[in-house]
XYZ file of C-alpha atoms in Angstrom:
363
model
C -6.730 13.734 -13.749
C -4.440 14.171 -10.743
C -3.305 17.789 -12.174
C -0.946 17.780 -8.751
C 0.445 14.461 -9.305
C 0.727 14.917 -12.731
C 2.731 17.710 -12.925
C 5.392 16.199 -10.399
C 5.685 13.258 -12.350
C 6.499 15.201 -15.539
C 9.148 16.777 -13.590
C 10.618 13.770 -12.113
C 10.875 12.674 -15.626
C 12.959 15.215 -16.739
C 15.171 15.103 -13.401
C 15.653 11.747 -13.800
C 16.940 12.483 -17.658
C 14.311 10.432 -19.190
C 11.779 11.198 -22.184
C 8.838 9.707 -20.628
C 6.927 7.385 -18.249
C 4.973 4.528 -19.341
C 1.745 3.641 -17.305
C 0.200 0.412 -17.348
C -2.883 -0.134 -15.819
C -3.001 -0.697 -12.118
C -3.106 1.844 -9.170
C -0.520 3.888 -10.478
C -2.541 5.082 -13.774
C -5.781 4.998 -11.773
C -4.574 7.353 -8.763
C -2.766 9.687 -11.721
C -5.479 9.826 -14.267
C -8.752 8.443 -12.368
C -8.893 5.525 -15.451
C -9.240 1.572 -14.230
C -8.999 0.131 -17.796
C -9.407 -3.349 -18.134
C -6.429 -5.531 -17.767
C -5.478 -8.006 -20.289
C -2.289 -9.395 -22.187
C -2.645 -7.355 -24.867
C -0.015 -4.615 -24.438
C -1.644 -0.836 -23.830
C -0.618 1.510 -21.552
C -0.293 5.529 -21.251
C 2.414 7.344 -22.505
C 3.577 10.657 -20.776
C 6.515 12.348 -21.983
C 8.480 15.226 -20.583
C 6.862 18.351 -21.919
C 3.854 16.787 -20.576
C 1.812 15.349 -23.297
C 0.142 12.531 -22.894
C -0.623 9.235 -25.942
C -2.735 6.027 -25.261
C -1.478 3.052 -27.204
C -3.992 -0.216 -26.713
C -5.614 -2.963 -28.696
C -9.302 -1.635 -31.299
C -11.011 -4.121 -28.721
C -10.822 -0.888 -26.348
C -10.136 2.180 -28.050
C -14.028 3.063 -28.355
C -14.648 2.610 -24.824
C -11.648 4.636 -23.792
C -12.008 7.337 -26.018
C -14.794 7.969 -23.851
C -12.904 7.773 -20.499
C -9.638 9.803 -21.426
C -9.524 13.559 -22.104
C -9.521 14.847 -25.765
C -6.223 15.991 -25.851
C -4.649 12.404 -25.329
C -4.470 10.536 -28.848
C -5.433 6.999 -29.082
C -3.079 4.683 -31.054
C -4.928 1.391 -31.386
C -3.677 -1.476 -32.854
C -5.361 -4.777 -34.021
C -4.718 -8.202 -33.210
C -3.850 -9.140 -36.782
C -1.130 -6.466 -36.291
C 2.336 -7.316 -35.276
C 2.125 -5.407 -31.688
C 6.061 -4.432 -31.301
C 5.281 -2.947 -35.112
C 2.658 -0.657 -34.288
C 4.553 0.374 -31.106
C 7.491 1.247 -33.086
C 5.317 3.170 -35.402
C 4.152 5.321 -32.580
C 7.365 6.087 -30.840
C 8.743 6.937 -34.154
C 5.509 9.884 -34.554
C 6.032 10.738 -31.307
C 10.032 11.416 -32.104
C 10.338 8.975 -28.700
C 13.454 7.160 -31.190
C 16.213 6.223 -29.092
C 14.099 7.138 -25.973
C 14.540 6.461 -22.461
C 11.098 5.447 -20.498
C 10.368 4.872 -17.305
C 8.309 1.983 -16.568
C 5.480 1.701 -13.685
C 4.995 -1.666 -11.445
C 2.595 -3.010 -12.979
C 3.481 -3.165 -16.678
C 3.913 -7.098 -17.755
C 7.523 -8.077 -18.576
C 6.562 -10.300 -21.155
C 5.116 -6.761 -23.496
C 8.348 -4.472 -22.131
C 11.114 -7.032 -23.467
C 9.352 -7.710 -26.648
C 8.761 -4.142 -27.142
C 12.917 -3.691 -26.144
C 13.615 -6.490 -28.351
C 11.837 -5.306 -31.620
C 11.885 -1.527 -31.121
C 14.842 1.143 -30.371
C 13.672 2.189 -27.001
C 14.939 1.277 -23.151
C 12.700 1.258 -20.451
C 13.843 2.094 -16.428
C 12.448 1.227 -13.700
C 9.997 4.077 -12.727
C 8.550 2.654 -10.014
C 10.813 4.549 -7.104
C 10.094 7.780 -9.108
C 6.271 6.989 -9.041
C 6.242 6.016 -5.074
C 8.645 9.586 -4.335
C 6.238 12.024 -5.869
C 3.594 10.812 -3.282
C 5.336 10.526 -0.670
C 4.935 13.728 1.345
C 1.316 14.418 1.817
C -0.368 18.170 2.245
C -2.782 19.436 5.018
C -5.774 17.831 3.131
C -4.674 14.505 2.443
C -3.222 14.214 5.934
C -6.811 14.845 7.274
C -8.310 12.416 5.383
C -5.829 10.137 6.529
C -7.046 10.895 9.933
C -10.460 10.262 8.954
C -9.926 6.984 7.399
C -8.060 5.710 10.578
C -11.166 7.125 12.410
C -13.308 4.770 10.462
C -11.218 1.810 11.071
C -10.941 2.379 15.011
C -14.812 2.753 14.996
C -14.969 -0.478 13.672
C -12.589 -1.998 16.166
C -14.841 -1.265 18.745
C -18.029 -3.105 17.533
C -15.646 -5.735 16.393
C -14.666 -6.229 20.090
C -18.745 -6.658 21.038
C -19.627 -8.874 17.975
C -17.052 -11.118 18.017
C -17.916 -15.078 19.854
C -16.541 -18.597 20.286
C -17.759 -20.396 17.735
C -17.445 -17.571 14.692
C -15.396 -18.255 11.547
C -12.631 -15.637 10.460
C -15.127 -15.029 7.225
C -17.829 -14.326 9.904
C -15.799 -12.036 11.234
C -14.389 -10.071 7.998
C -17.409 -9.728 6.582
C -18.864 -8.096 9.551
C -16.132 -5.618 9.393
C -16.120 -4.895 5.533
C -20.066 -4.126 6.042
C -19.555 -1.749 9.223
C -16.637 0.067 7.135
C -18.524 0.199 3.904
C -21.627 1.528 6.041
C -19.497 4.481 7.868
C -18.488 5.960 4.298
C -15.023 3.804 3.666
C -14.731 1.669 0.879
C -12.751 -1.094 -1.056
C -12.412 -2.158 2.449
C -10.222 -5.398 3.295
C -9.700 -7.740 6.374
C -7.287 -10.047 7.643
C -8.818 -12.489 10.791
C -6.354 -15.021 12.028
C -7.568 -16.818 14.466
C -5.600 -19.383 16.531
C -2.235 -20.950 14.730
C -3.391 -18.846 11.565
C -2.442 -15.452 13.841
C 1.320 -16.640 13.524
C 1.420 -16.301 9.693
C 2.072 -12.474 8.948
C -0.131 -12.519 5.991
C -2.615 -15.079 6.538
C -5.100 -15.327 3.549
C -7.623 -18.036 4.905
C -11.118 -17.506 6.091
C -11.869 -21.529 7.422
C -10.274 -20.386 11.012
C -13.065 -20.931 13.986
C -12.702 -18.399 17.123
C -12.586 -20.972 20.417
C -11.301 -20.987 23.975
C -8.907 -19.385 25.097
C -7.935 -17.966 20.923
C -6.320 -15.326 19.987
C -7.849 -13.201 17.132
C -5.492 -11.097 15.259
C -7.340 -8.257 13.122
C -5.285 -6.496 10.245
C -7.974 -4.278 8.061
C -8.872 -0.941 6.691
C -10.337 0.977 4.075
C -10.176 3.804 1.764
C -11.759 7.520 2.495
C -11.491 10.121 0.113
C -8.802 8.353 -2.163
C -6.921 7.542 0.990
C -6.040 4.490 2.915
C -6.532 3.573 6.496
C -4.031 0.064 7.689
C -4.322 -1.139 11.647
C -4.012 -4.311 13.071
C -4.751 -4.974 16.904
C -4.598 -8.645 18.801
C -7.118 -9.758 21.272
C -7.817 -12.750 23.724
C -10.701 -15.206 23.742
C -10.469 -16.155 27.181
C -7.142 -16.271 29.371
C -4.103 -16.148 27.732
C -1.147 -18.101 28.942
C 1.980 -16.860 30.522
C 3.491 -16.934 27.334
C 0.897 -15.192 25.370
C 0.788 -12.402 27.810
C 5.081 -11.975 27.665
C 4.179 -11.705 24.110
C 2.111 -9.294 23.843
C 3.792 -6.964 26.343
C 6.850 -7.350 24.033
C 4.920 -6.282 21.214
C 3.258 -3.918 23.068
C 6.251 -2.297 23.756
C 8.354 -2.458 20.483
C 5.257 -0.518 19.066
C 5.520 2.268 21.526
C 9.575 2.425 21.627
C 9.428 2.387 17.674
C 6.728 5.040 17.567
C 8.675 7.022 20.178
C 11.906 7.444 17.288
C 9.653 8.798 15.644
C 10.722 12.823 14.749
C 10.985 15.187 11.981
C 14.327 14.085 10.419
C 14.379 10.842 11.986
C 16.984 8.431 10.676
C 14.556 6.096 9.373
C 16.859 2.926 9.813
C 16.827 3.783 13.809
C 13.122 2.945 13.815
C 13.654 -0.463 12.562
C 16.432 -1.318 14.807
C 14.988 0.237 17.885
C 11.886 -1.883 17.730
C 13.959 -5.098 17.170
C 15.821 -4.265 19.879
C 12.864 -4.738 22.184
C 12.200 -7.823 21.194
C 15.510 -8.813 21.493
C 14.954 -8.736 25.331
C 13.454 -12.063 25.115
C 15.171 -13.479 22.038
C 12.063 -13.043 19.983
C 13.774 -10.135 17.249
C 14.296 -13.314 14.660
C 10.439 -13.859 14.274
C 9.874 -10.227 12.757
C 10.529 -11.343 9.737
C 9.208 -8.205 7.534
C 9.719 -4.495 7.718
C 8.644 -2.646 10.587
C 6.697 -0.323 8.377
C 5.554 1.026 5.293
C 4.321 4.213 3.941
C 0.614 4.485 3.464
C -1.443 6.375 1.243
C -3.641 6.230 -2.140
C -1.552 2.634 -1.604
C -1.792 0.260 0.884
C 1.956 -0.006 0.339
C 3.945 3.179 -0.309
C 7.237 4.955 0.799
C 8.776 5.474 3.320
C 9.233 1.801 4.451
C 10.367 1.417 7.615
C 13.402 -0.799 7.469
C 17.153 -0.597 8.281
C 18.016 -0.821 4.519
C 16.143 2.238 3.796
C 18.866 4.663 4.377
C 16.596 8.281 4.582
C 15.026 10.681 7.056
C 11.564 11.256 7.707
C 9.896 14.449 6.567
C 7.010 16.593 6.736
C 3.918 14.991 5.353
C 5.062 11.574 5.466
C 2.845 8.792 6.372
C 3.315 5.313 7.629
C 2.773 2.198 9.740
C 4.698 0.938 12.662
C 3.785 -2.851 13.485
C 6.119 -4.886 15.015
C 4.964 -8.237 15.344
C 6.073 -11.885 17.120
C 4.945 -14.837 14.826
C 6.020 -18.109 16.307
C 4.736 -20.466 13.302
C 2.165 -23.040 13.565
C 1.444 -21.958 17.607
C -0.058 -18.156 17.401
C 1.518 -14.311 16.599
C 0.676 -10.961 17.499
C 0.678 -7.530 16.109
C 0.294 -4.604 17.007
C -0.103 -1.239 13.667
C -0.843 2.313 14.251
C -0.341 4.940 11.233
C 1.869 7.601 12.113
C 2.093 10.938 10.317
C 4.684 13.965 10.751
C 2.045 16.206 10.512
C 1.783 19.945 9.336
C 3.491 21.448 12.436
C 6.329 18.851 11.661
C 5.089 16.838 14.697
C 4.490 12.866 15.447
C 1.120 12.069 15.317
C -0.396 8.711 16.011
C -3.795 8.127 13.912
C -4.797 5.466 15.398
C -6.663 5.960 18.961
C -7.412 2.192 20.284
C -6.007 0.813 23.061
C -3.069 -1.319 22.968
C -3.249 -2.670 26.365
C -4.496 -6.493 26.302
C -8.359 -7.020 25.344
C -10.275 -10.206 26.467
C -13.336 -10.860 25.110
């Protein structure tokens, strides 16, 4: 168990004037209670309340396994599938005087279980997933260092990707090459996006077919995770000359990045961040084809606060961690991007993880 974690989710649930937090399995419950249960249709999901005890409620297909897996002092409440699930629920809640209770739900519970359960039983859930994503949002001195680390790994692996990549390789080729070097410097659960060509120009491309040629671009968007903690970076290089155009481009991106890094400040309006980088690539008419969020925070989750957007009205503080990667994605014909995780670190300074170059590469 996250004992950390754990204890500033218990008091976010009070705070927030609710009797407890429902977790569901998915990152949330495995980052809180190191537990990756199965995941199934059958409702089950942990319970913790305000004063900070804990109750596991999940189908008898499970409750042996997990009974090894949890700690003692959680109770198991299974229920059988000749049992009327909402029933058994109800039951529970009613022992655990959680009548008439408000509960916070996390992201990954399914809807389907929640409004039957809110349906049959006398209990309202909430949306706990902001409440989740704030208590993690300001790292300490140890988790911003593995941070570092984990950026470390994936810049390493830049570099050999640089020498290993030729004309004629497929994007699995490529990804595979990368998920082995990051798995073999210490990282793992490591992911890749390679979009070569055309498939560069969709944001989050999700094919492998793609075959590096002549005069290409090869976008690479990857990481992995060190110590519990994610590393995100995505650099663009050239197979040959690039055109005119690809080269305005890039410098565009190229310089959104570093103007958008540059806002970058202890109490920073994060909206500014957003806008300042769209601003540069305004210069050349290209702001429309940034069609996400500048950034998001980073973490034990790919994806975690603060995001970097102009309707994310907040400032940025002390431990926060994130990724700035303004991008150009002209469907169809090619797109670059350009990440970097940045951290206000522990002297309330900028910090840029990520040590690559960002000047134009041709292989």
């Amino acid at each position: 168990m996250n004992r950390y974690y754990m204890d500033r989710l218990v008091k976010g649930i009070g705070e927030a004037g609710w009797d407890a937090m429902l977790l569901s399995p998915g990152e949330e419950l495995n980052f809180l209670m190191d537990f990756n249960p199965t995941f199934c249709e059958r409702f089950q999901g942990l319970f913790v309340k305000k004063d900070g005890t804990m109750f596991y409620i999940c189908n008898l297909l499970y409750a042996g396994e997990f009974r090894k897996l949890l700690p003692e002092e959680i109770e198991i409440y299974p229920w059988f599938d000749g049992e009327v699930m909402t029933e058994v629920v109800g039951r529970v809640l009613h022992e655990q005087k959680l009548d008439g209770a408000l509960i916070g739900v996390n992201s990954t519970a399914q809807g389907f279980n929640i409004l039957e359960i809110m349906d049959k039983v006398d209990v309202t859930f909430k949306n706990g997933k902001p409440l989740l994503e704030n208590i993690r949002a300001v790292k300490n001195a140890q988790e911003l260092q593995y941070l570092r680390e984990s950026a470390a790994i994936a810049d390493e692996v830049f570099y050999e990707t640089v020498k290993f990549i030729k004309r004629g390789m497929t994007e699995k080729e490529i990804g595979d090459f990368m998920c082995e070097r990051m798995v073999a410097k210490g990282g793992y659960a490591p992911w890749v996006i390679v979009g070569v060509g055309e498939n560069s120009s969709y944001p989050h491309y999700a094919g492998t077919d793609g075959v590096v040629q002549e005069r290409d671009i090869v976008l690479l968007d990857f990481g992995c995770v060190w110590k519990g903690l994610y590393s995100d970076t995505t650099r663009t290089i050239f197979v040959g000359e690039p055109t005119e155009h690809q080269r305005e481009v890039y410098d565009l991106v190229k310089r959104s990045n570093e103007a958008a890094e540059e806002m970058v400040s202890l109490g920073a309006w994060i909206p500014d961040i957003d806008k300042r980088a769209r601003e540069v690539l305004d210069e050349k008419g290209y702001a429309k084809t940034l069609i996400n969020r500048v950034g998001h925070g980073i973490g034990y989750m790919i994806h975690e606060q603060p995001e970097i957007k102009q309707s994310n009205p907040g400032r940025l503080e002390k431990g926060n961690a994130f990724s700035i990667e303004p991008g150009i994605y002209l469907a169809g014909d090619f797109g670059v991007r350009i990440e970097d995780i940045v951290i206000i670190n522990e002297d309330g300074e900028r910090e840029i993880l990520n040590k690559t170059p960002k000047d134009m590469i041709i292989i």
